[in-house]
Structure formats: structure tokens, C-alpha cells
């Protein structure tokens, strides 16, 4: 790789680039899915290539290739510069990057059990045993999935950076669909839409214990069919930790992306109501709401050692004591607002330009136990595990539905309710947060499929959450 890096950097600078970086990725992935007692699909893929990003005459250029030779490095670098020179003809201003410390580093990722060394028969056996546990009368669809990936990334720049990073990810989940012929109910474990993911080896799959939870979610989905509808009206709610992850993702993560705020990005998640005049003054939540972007959490899916601009991973506040205090930024957007760069630039592969992405966006733990959250409610609903979501293009008006809920009366959890939904305005909702469970209830959920950009890029992010309580929320259908 060293020869390709040197060839590309030299060629790009000779062609007129004022800045050059090169990123190479070698990746291996494995996906296994089961359905109704049989293997549904097994996919093993790999890719290898590099991309060169340059600034020339104040414009950006990018090109990539899967041919790993010094000659191809030179050709791709020259092409990137020609693209930059062409794009500079329509520029509104010169591309500038904020200063950032330059690193040379090598960061392997040790794991207890390399998932690619584990026999595939062992992985299939776990999923089929979980499937068997979910095989309860009334269940019509039983699904299980596992995903593993391993990549080695090299980043180098004309500023002198040279960083190598290893990344190993494991994830899994199970789900069921029950029906009585009139309606359907779904349940998932440990979370919906594929389960949970971390930067760990196969030991993470073993820790999930999918088999032991199969019967539980099957029986819950059957019980939901005859459960009463979730009540409607204004009332207090407690959101379980998995649902809090998506609440943070949609109503904090996306609106704090500075490229959306500056109008440079709107695909898939719109722009943002967090205009720059609000930084440092806007009341985003109640005083107990503290939200961080933390790429340093060990094993978190949204974590790393360095981002795709070579910026070292950091932990920064987005919301502190309820006040909006920070954006997710890049070296270029940070320079526009004279902010400190915080390291949120990533691309989903070697053939894509990096864009601003969430790292691990976390609601910091509070000081209450779960029982204390429940005891403080006269009438409300406990909701868990996301089933649906909708939020407008400015990230303000939202509605979420969850797989399951329980009515709360006089400080105690009562009977199960089905089809729970709640709605709100982002900052009004967070201002109504008056209780957050402590660190004993805190978990970092991996989200492997955050979509953004044109052409779309799918990024791995994560959210640290604990159950939280919100007052006077519109629940169910608005009357």
C-alpha cells in the first residue's frame, strides 16, 4: 500500500492539488439468515480498493479504483485533480479545511473470538435453535440473522498522516410475526430491524443468548393479538432503552449534522431546524438532558480511532444541561463556522467520498432506577422496541410506534397494550424529559444501516441509552 500512497500523493501534487488524501479499504463480510426453520441465505463477500480525494484550485475532486498498483494510483490521482479543476469552475467559494493534528498510527482490534474463524455450522445451529424456541402455535413467521465484517483501512494525506485501523463487527437478532387472521403483531430481540451490533468478535453473539429469548418474544407477540389498544390522550410515558436509541438518532443525531444545517445535504433525512444562531443558546431539552457524540467508547459500533480525514476520535457534547452546544462536523464545515473539528467524517467504502456521519450519539445516564421512573407516574404507558417512525424534513414533528407497551397506573406497571404510538415536536419533547435511568440501565445499541447521501451511503452508528421518562406527551391517535 505504501507504494500506491506515495505514487498517488506525488501525482496529485504534481498535477496541481493543494491537498490530497488517499484511503484504502480491504473488507470481508458474512451474512446468514434463517426463516421458519431453514437457512434462508448465506452471503460471503469481499472488496478491496482505494479512493483519492483532492483540493485543486479551490474545488473538490475524487476518484477511486479496485486495481491496487502504483501506476493505477497515479492515474486515479490525476483523474481526481482533473475533476477538482472542473468542479472549481462552478464553486461559490474555495474549499478550506480547519487545522487538525497530523497522526501516524497503527490500531489493530483484538477480539476474543474471530467471527471468521468460527465454523458456519455453529452460527447456523444457534439461529435454528432460536427458531425452534420461537416455534409457538400462532407464530407464522420466524426469522434470525447474523452479520460479521472485518476490514483493514489505511489513510494517508499530503499533510503527512499515515494511519492504519482494523475494524471487526459482529451482530445478530431474531423476530417473529403472529397473526389470528385479523391482525398481525411483531416482536424482536434484542432490538428490531436486525438486532444489535458491536465492534466485538463472536463472543458478542454468545452474550446475546438468542435461544433463551426466542420463546419469550413468541409468547409476547401472541399475547399482543388479544391485548387492549394503547390508550390515547396526553399522558406520561417511559421509553425503553432500544426505543430511546431511535428517538436520539432521528431527533438529535440527524439535526446536529452541520452539512444539513448549512444546506449542503438533504437526502434521506432533510435539512435541520438547528440554525447556526441557536448554537450555545437554544434550549433543546430539560436541564437533565446531556447528549454526547463519543467515538471513543470501546466496542461501540459508531466508534473508531480516527475518522476518514485522519481526525482522532473525540467525545464532545451536542447538548449540555439542556442547551444545544455542538454540531457533528467535518474539517471543511468546522472551518466555515470557526469551530473545533470533532471527527465525524466517514465514507461507507473506498469508492465513496466521506460525508458527515453520526458517531455514537448518546443520552448520558441519569440518577434514577427503572422502578423510580415508573413510580413517578399516575397514568401513562411504558413503550419498548421500535416498530415505525416518521419525522419531517426539518427534524421537528415526529411520530414513533413501538412493538409493545404496558399501561402504568398509580406508579405500577399494569396490563400489556398493543400498537403504542406517541408524537411530539423535537425540542418540546426533550424539554419534557424529567427522569433518566442510571448507568446500570445504560446500553450502547448498534445501528448498522443509517442511510445518507446521493449516491446513498450506509453507515454504522450507535446510541448509548437508558430508559427515560417524559411528561404530558400525546399518546395514540390525536383526538
Coordinates of C-alpha atoms in Angstrom, one line a residue:
X1 CA 0.0 0.0 0.0
X2 CA 2.9 2.3 0.8
X3 CA 3.9 2.4 -2.9
X4 CA 0.4 3.3 -4.1
X5 CA 0.1 6.0 -1.4
X6 CA 3.4 7.6 -2.5
X7 CA 2.5 7.4 -6.2
X8 CA -0.9 8.9 -5.7
X9 CA 0.3 11.7 -3.4
X10 CA 3.2 12.7 -5.7
X11 CA 1.0 12.6 -8.9
X12 CA -1.8 14.7 -7.4
X13 CA 0.6 17.4 -6.1
X14 CA 2.4 17.4 -9.4
X15 CA -1.0 17.9 -11.2
X16 CA -1.8 20.9 -9.0
X17 CA -3.5 19.7 -5.9
X18 CA -3.1 21.8 -2.8
X19 CA -4.4 18.9 -0.6
X20 CA -4.5 15.2 -1.1
X21 CA -5.7 12.2 0.9
X22 CA -5.9 8.5 0.0
X23 CA -8.0 5.9 1.7
X24 CA -7.7 2.2 1.0
X25 CA -10.0 -0.5 2.5
X26 CA -9.9 -4.3 2.4
X27 CA -13.2 -5.7 3.7
X28 CA -14.7 -9.2 4.2
X29 CA -18.4 -9.7 5.2
X30 CA -20.6 -12.6 6.0
X31 CA -24.4 -12.6 6.4
X32 CA -26.6 -15.6 7.5
X33 CA -30.4 -15.5 7.6
X34 CA -32.8 -18.2 8.7
X35 CA -36.6 -18.3 8.2
X36 CA -39.2 -20.8 9.6
X37 CA -36.8 -23.5 10.5
X38 CA -34.5 -23.4 7.5
X39 CA -31.5 -21.5 6.2
X40 CA -32.8 -18.6 4.1
X41 CA -29.5 -17.2 2.7
X42 CA -25.7 -17.3 3.3
X43 CA -23.7 -14.5 1.7
X44 CA -19.9 -14.1 1.9
X45 CA -18.5 -11.1 0.1
X46 CA -15.2 -9.1 -0.1
X47 CA -14.0 -5.9 -1.6
X48 CA -10.7 -4.1 -1.9
X49 CA -9.8 -0.7 -3.4
X50 CA -8.7 2.8 -2.7
X51 CA -10.0 6.4 -3.3
X52 CA -8.1 9.6 -3.7
X53 CA -9.6 13.0 -2.6
X54 CA -8.1 16.3 -3.6
X55 CA -8.5 20.0 -3.5
X56 CA -7.3 21.8 -6.6
X57 CA -8.0 25.5 -7.5
X58 CA -10.3 25.5 -4.5
X59 CA -12.5 22.7 -5.8
X60 CA -13.0 19.1 -4.6
X61 CA -12.2 16.1 -6.7
X62 CA -12.5 12.3 -6.0
X63 CA -11.7 9.2 -7.9
X64 CA -11.3 5.5 -7.0
X65 CA -10.2 2.1 -8.2
X66 CA -10.1 -1.6 -7.2
X67 CA -6.7 -2.1 -9.1
X68 CA -4.1 -1.8 -6.4
X69 CA -0.9 -0.8 -8.3
X70 CA 1.3 2.3 -8.1
X71 CA 0.5 3.0 -11.8
X72 CA -3.2 3.0 -11.0
X73 CA -2.6 5.2 -8.0
X74 CA -1.0 7.8 -10.3
X75 CA -3.9 7.5 -12.9
X76 CA -6.6 7.8 -10.2
X77 CA -4.8 10.8 -8.6
X78 CA -4.6 12.6 -11.9
X79 CA -8.3 11.9 -12.6
X80 CA -9.2 13.3 -9.2
X81 CA -7.3 16.5 -9.9
X82 CA -9.0 16.9 -13.3
X83 CA -12.4 16.5 -11.6
X84 CA -11.4 19.1 -8.9
X85 CA -10.3 21.6 -11.6
X86 CA -13.6 21.1 -13.4
X87 CA -15.7 21.5 -10.3
X88 CA -13.8 24.6 -9.3
X89 CA -15.3 26.4 -12.3
X90 CA -18.7 26.4 -10.6
X91 CA -17.5 26.9 -7.0
X92 CA -19.2 29.6 -4.8
X93 CA -16.1 29.7 -2.6
X94 CA -12.7 28.0 -2.2
X95 CA -12.7 24.7 -0.2
X96 CA -10.8 25.2 3.0
X97 CA -10.1 22.8 5.9
X98 CA -9.6 23.6 9.5
X99 CA -6.3 22.7 11.1
X100 CA -6.0 19.3 12.6
X101 CA -3.1 17.5 14.3
X102 CA -1.4 15.0 12.0
X103 CA -1.0 11.4 13.2
X104 CA 0.9 8.3 12.2
X105 CA -0.6 5.3 14.0
X106 CA -1.5 1.6 13.7
X107 CA -4.6 0.4 15.5
X108 CA -5.4 -3.3 15.5
X109 CA -8.7 -4.5 17.1
X110 CA -8.2 -7.6 19.3
X111 CA -11.2 -9.8 19.8
X112 CA -11.7 -12.9 21.9
X113 CA -13.2 -15.0 19.1
X114 CA -12.6 -14.1 15.5
X115 CA -16.0 -14.5 13.9
X116 CA -14.5 -15.6 10.6
X117 CA -12.7 -18.5 12.4
X118 CA -16.0 -19.8 13.9
X119 CA -17.5 -22.6 11.8
X120 CA -20.5 -21.6 9.9
X121 CA -22.3 -24.7 11.1
X122 CA -22.0 -23.3 14.7
X123 CA -23.6 -20.0 13.6
X124 CA -26.5 -21.7 11.8
X125 CA -27.1 -24.1 14.7
X126 CA -27.6 -21.1 17.1
X127 CA -30.1 -19.4 14.7
X128 CA -32.0 -22.7 14.1
X129 CA -32.2 -23.4 17.9
X130 CA -33.6 -19.9 18.4
X131 CA -36.0 -20.6 15.6
X132 CA -37.1 -23.7 17.3
X133 CA -37.7 -21.8 20.5
X134 CA -39.8 -19.3 18.6
X135 CA -42.0 -22.1 17.1
X136 CA -45.1 -21.4 19.2
X137 CA -48.6 -22.0 18.0
X138 CA -49.9 -18.9 16.3
X139 CA -46.5 -17.7 15.0
X140 CA -46.5 -17.6 11.2
X141 CA -43.0 -16.1 10.5
X142 CA -39.8 -16.8 12.5
X143 CA -36.6 -15.0 11.4
X144 CA -33.0 -14.9 12.5
X145 CA -29.9 -13.2 11.2
X146 CA -26.2 -12.8 11.9
X147 CA -23.7 -10.4 10.3
X148 CA -19.9 -10.2 10.6
X149 CA -17.4 -7.9 9.0
X150 CA -13.7 -7.4 9.1
X151 CA -11.8 -4.5 7.5
X152 CA -8.3 -3.0 7.3
X153 CA -8.3 0.7 6.4
X154 CA -5.3 2.8 5.6
X155 CA -5.4 6.6 5.5
X156 CA -2.6 8.9 4.3
X157 CA -2.5 12.6 3.4
X158 CA -0.3 15.2 1.9
X159 CA -0.1 16.7 5.4
X160 CA 1.9 13.7 6.5
X161 CA -0.8 11.5 8.1
X162 CA -0.4 7.7 7.8
X163 CA -3.0 5.7 9.8
X164 CA -3.9 2.0 9.7
X165 CA -7.0 0.8 11.5
X166 CA -8.7 -2.6 11.9
X167 CA -12.4 -3.0 12.5
X168 CA -14.2 -6.2 13.4
X169 CA -18.0 -6.2 13.8
X170 CA -20.5 -8.8 15.0
X171 CA -24.3 -8.6 15.1
X172 CA -27.4 -10.7 15.3
X173 CA -31.2 -10.6 16.0
X174 CA -34.4 -12.7 15.9
X175 CA -38.0 -11.7 15.3
X176 CA -41.5 -13.3 15.0
X177 CA -44.8 -12.4 13.4
X178 CA -48.0 -13.6 15.0
X179 CA -51.5 -13.5 13.5
X180 CA -55.0 -14.5 14.4
X181 CA -56.3 -14.0 10.8
X182 CA -57.5 -10.5 11.6
X183 CA -54.3 -8.6 12.5
X184 CA -50.5 -9.2 12.9
X185 CA -48.2 -8.4 15.8
X186 CA -44.4 -8.5 15.7
X187 CA -41.7 -8.9 18.4
X188 CA -38.0 -8.7 18.1
X189 CA -34.9 -9.4 20.3
X190 CA -32.7 -7.7 21.3
X191 CA -33.9 -4.9 19.0
X192 CA -35.9 -4.5 15.9
X193 CA -34.6 -4.3 12.3
X194 CA -31.7 -6.8 12.7
X195 CA -30.9 -6.8 16.4
X196 CA -27.8 -5.4 18.0
X197 CA -24.2 -4.8 16.7
X198 CA -20.9 -4.1 18.3
X199 CA -17.2 -3.9 17.4
X200 CA -16.5 -7.3 19.0
X201 CA -15.9 -10.9 18.0
X202 CA -18.2 -13.9 18.1
X203 CA -18.3 -13.5 21.9
X204 CA -20.9 -10.8 21.4
X205 CA -23.3 -13.3 19.7
X206 CA -22.8 -15.7 22.6
X207 CA -23.5 -12.8 25.1
X208 CA -26.9 -12.2 23.4
X209 CA -28.2 -15.7 24.2
X210 CA -30.7 -15.6 21.3
X211 CA -32.0 -19.1 22.1
X212 CA -33.2 -18.2 25.6
X213 CA -35.2 -15.2 24.4
X214 CA -36.9 -16.9 21.4
X215 CA -39.9 -18.3 23.4
X216 CA -40.4 -15.1 25.3
X217 CA -40.9 -12.9 22.2
X218 CA -43.1 -15.5 20.6
X219 CA -45.4 -15.6 23.5
X220 CA -45.5 -11.8 23.8
X221 CA -46.5 -11.5 20.1
X222 CA -49.3 -14.0 20.6
X223 CA -50.5 -12.1 23.7
X224 CA -50.4 -8.8 21.9
X225 CA -53.1 -10.1 19.5
X226 CA -55.7 -10.1 22.3
X227 CA -54.2 -7.2 24.3
X228 CA -56.2 -4.0 24.5
X229 CA -55.4 -1.0 22.3
X230 CA -52.9 1.6 23.7
X231 CA -54.9 4.4 25.3
X232 CA -55.0 7.8 23.6
X233 CA -54.5 11.2 25.1
X234 CA -51.9 13.4 26.8
X235 CA -50.1 11.4 29.4
X236 CA -46.6 10.5 30.8
X237 CA -44.5 7.9 29.1
X238 CA -41.4 5.8 29.8
X239 CA -39.4 4.8 26.7
X240 CA -37.3 1.6 27.0
X241 CA -33.6 1.7 26.1
X242 CA -34.0 0.3 22.5
X243 CA -36.7 2.9 21.6
X244 CA -34.6 5.7 23.0
X245 CA -31.9 4.8 20.5
X246 CA -34.1 5.6 17.5
X247 CA -35.5 8.7 19.3
X248 CA -32.0 10.0 19.7
X249 CA -31.0 9.0 16.1
X250 CA -33.8 10.8 14.4
X251 CA -34.4 13.8 16.7
X252 CA -30.8 14.6 17.8
X253 CA -28.3 12.8 15.5
X254 CA -29.5 13.9 12.1
X255 CA -30.4 17.5 13.0
X256 CA -27.0 18.1 14.5
X257 CA -25.2 17.2 11.3
X258 CA -23.6 20.5 10.2
X259 CA -23.8 19.8 6.4
X260 CA -27.6 19.6 6.8
X261 CA -27.7 22.9 8.7
X262 CA -25.6 24.6 6.0
X263 CA -27.8 23.3 3.2
X264 CA -25.2 21.1 1.7
X265 CA -27.1 17.9 2.3
X266 CA -30.7 17.0 2.5
X267 CA -31.0 13.5 1.1
X268 CA -32.9 10.9 3.1
X269 CA -33.2 13.0 6.3
X270 CA -33.9 16.5 5.2
X271 CA -32.1 19.6 6.5
X272 CA -32.3 20.8 10.1
X273 CA -34.0 23.4 12.3
X274 CA -30.8 23.8 14.3
X275 CA -29.6 27.0 12.5
X276 CA -26.3 28.4 13.5
X277 CA -27.8 31.3 15.5
X278 CA -29.0 28.6 18.0
X279 CA -25.6 27.3 18.9
X280 CA -24.8 27.9 22.5
X281 CA -28.2 29.4 23.4
X282 CA -31.1 27.2 22.2
X283 CA -32.9 25.3 24.9
X284 CA -33.0 21.8 23.4
X285 CA -34.1 19.8 26.4
X286 CA -34.7 19.9 30.1
X287 CA -31.7 20.6 32.4
X288 CA -31.1 16.9 32.9
X289 CA -30.6 16.2 29.2
X290 CA -27.0 15.7 28.3
X291 CA -26.2 14.3 24.8
X292 CA -22.7 13.4 23.6
X293 CA -21.1 12.4 20.3
X294 CA -18.5 9.9 21.5
X295 CA -16.4 7.9 19.0
X296 CA -14.1 6.7 21.9
X297 CA -16.5 4.2 23.5
X298 CA -14.8 0.8 23.4
X299 CA -16.7 -1.6 21.1
X300 CA -19.4 0.9 20.2
X301 CA -20.5 0.5 16.5
X302 CA -20.2 4.2 15.9
X303 CA -16.7 4.3 17.4
X304 CA -13.2 4.3 15.8
X305 CA -9.7 5.6 16.4
X306 CA -9.6 8.1 13.6
X307 CA -12.2 9.4 11.1
X308 CA -11.8 9.5 7.3
X309 CA -10.0 12.8 7.5
X310 CA -7.4 11.5 10.0
X311 CA -9.0 13.3 12.9
X312 CA -8.5 11.5 16.2
X313 CA -11.8 10.2 17.8
X314 CA -13.3 12.5 20.4
X315 CA -16.1 12.8 23.0
X316 CA -17.9 16.1 22.6
X317 CA -21.2 17.5 23.9
X318 CA -24.1 18.2 21.5
X319 CA -26.5 19.1 24.3
X320 CA -25.2 20.0 27.7
X321 CA -27.6 20.6 30.6
X322 CA -30.4 21.0 28.1
X323 CA -28.6 23.7 25.9
X324 CA -27.6 22.9 22.3
X325 CA -23.8 23.4 22.3
X326 CA -22.3 21.4 19.4
X327 CA -22.6 20.1 15.8
X328 CA -21.3 17.0 14.1
X329 CA -18.8 18.5 11.7
X330 CA -16.0 18.0 9.2
X331 CA -12.7 19.9 8.7
X332 CA -14.4 22.0 6.0
X333 CA -17.7 22.8 7.8
X334 CA -15.8 23.4 11.1
X335 CA -13.7 26.0 9.2
X336 CA -16.8 27.8 7.9
X337 CA -18.0 28.4 11.5
X338 CA -14.6 28.6 13.1
X339 CA -15.4 25.6 15.3
X340 CA -13.0 22.9 16.6
X341 CA -13.2 19.8 14.3
X342 CA -14.7 16.9 16.2
X343 CA -14.1 14.0 13.7
X344 CA -17.4 12.9 12.2
X345 CA -16.3 12.4 8.5
X346 CA -16.7 8.8 7.2
X347 CA -17.4 7.0 4.0
X348 CA -19.1 3.6 3.8
X349 CA -16.4 2.2 1.5
X350 CA -13.2 3.0 -0.6
X351 CA -15.2 4.2 -3.6
X352 CA -17.2 7.0 -1.8
X353 CA -16.4 10.5 -0.6
X354 CA -16.6 10.8 3.2
X355 CA -19.5 12.9 4.5
X356 CA -20.6 13.9 8.0
X357 CA -22.0 10.9 9.9
X358 CA -23.1 10.2 13.4
X359 CA -20.5 8.5 15.7
X360 CA -22.0 7.2 18.9
X361 CA -24.7 9.7 19.9
X362 CA -25.6 9.1 23.5
X363 CA -28.1 10.3 26.1
X364 CA -25.9 10.4 29.1
X365 CA -27.2 8.3 32.1
X366 CA -29.3 9.9 34.8
X367 CA -29.6 9.1 38.5
X368 CA -32.8 7.1 38.8
X369 CA -33.6 3.4 38.8
X370 CA -36.1 2.0 36.5
X371 CA -38.6 1.5 39.3
X372 CA -38.3 5.1 40.3
X373 CA -39.2 6.2 36.8
X374 CA -42.3 4.0 36.9
X375 CA -43.3 5.0 40.5
X376 CA -43.5 8.7 39.4
X377 CA -46.4 8.1 37.0
X378 CA -50.1 8.2 37.9
X379 CA -51.3 7.3 34.4
X380 CA -49.1 6.6 31.5
X381 CA -47.5 4.0 29.2
X382 CA -44.2 2.1 29.1
X383 CA -43.2 1.6 25.5
X384 CA -40.4 -0.6 24.1
X385 CA -38.8 -1.7 20.8
X386 CA -39.4 0.5 17.7
X387 CA -41.9 -0.6 15.1
X388 CA -42.3 2.5 13.0
X389 CA -41.2 6.1 12.7
X390 CA -41.8 9.4 10.8
X391 CA -40.2 12.8 11.1
X392 CA -40.5 15.9 9.0
X393 CA -37.7 17.3 6.8
X394 CA -36.6 19.8 9.4
X395 CA -36.4 17.1 12.1
X396 CA -39.2 18.7 14.2
X397 CA -42.5 17.0 14.1
X398 CA -42.2 13.2 14.7
X399 CA -44.3 10.1 15.4
X400 CA -43.0 6.8 16.7
X401 CA -44.7 3.4 17.1
X402 CA -43.4 0.6 19.2
X403 CA -43.9 -3.2 19.2
X404 CA -45.2 -3.4 22.7
X405 CA -46.4 -1.3 25.7
X406 CA -47.7 -1.6 29.2
X407 CA -50.1 0.7 30.9
X408 CA -48.9 2.4 34.1
X409 CA -51.3 3.3 36.9
X410 CA -50.5 4.6 40.3
X411 CA -46.8 4.0 39.9
X412 CA -47.1 0.4 38.9
X413 CA -46.9 -1.5 35.5
X414 CA -50.3 -2.9 34.6
X415 CA -51.5 -4.9 31.6
X416 CA -49.9 -5.1 28.2
X417 CA -51.2 -2.8 25.4
X418 CA -50.8 -3.0 21.7
X419 CA -50.0 -0.6 18.9
X420 CA -48.5 2.1 21.1
X421 CA -47.6 5.4 19.4
X422 CA -46.5 8.8 20.5
X423 CA -45.9 12.1 18.8
X424 CA -44.2 15.5 19.5
X425 CA -42.1 18.4 18.5
X426 CA -38.4 17.6 19.0
X427 CA -37.4 20.4 21.4
X428 CA -40.7 20.4 23.2
X429 CA -40.4 16.6 23.7
X430 CA -36.9 16.8 25.1
X431 CA -37.8 19.7 27.4
X432 CA -40.4 17.3 29.0
X433 CA -37.8 14.8 30.0
X434 CA -37.8 14.7 33.8
X435 CA -36.1 11.3 34.5
X436 CA -33.3 9.2 33.1
X437 CA -32.2 5.8 34.4
X438 CA -28.7 5.5 35.8
X439 CA -25.7 3.8 34.3
X440 CA -26.8 0.4 35.4
X441 CA -29.5 0.5 32.8
X442 CA -27.4 2.1 30.0
X443 CA -26.6 0.2 26.9
X444 CA -24.9 1.2 23.6
X445 CA -27.1 0.0 20.7
X446 CA -25.5 -0.6 17.3
X447 CA -27.4 0.7 14.3
X448 CA -25.8 -0.7 11.1
X449 CA -27.9 0.9 8.4
X450 CA -28.1 4.7 8.7
X451 CA -28.7 5.9 5.1
X452 CA -27.5 9.3 3.9
X453 CA -26.1 11.0 0.7
X454 CA -26.6 10.8 -3.1
X455 CA -25.4 8.2 -4.1
X456 CA -26.6 6.7 -0.8
X457 CA -24.1 5.6 1.8
X458 CA -25.0 3.2 4.6
X459 CA -23.1 3.8 7.8
X460 CA -22.7 2.0 11.1
X461 CA -23.5 4.3 14.1
X462 CA -24.6 3.7 17.7
X463 CA -26.5 5.2 20.6
X464 CA -26.0 4.8 24.3
X465 CA -29.3 5.0 26.1
X466 CA -31.1 4.1 29.3
X467 CA -34.9 4.2 29.9
X468 CA -36.2 7.8 30.2
X469 CA -39.4 9.4 31.4
X470 CA -41.3 12.2 29.5
X471 CA -44.3 14.2 30.9
X472 CA -47.5 15.2 29.1
X473 CA -46.9 13.5 25.8
X474 CA -49.5 13.0 23.1
X475 CA -50.1 9.2 23.0
X476 CA -52.1 7.3 20.5
X477 CA -54.4 8.8 17.9
X478 CA -54.9 12.6 18.3
X479 CA -58.5 13.3 19.4

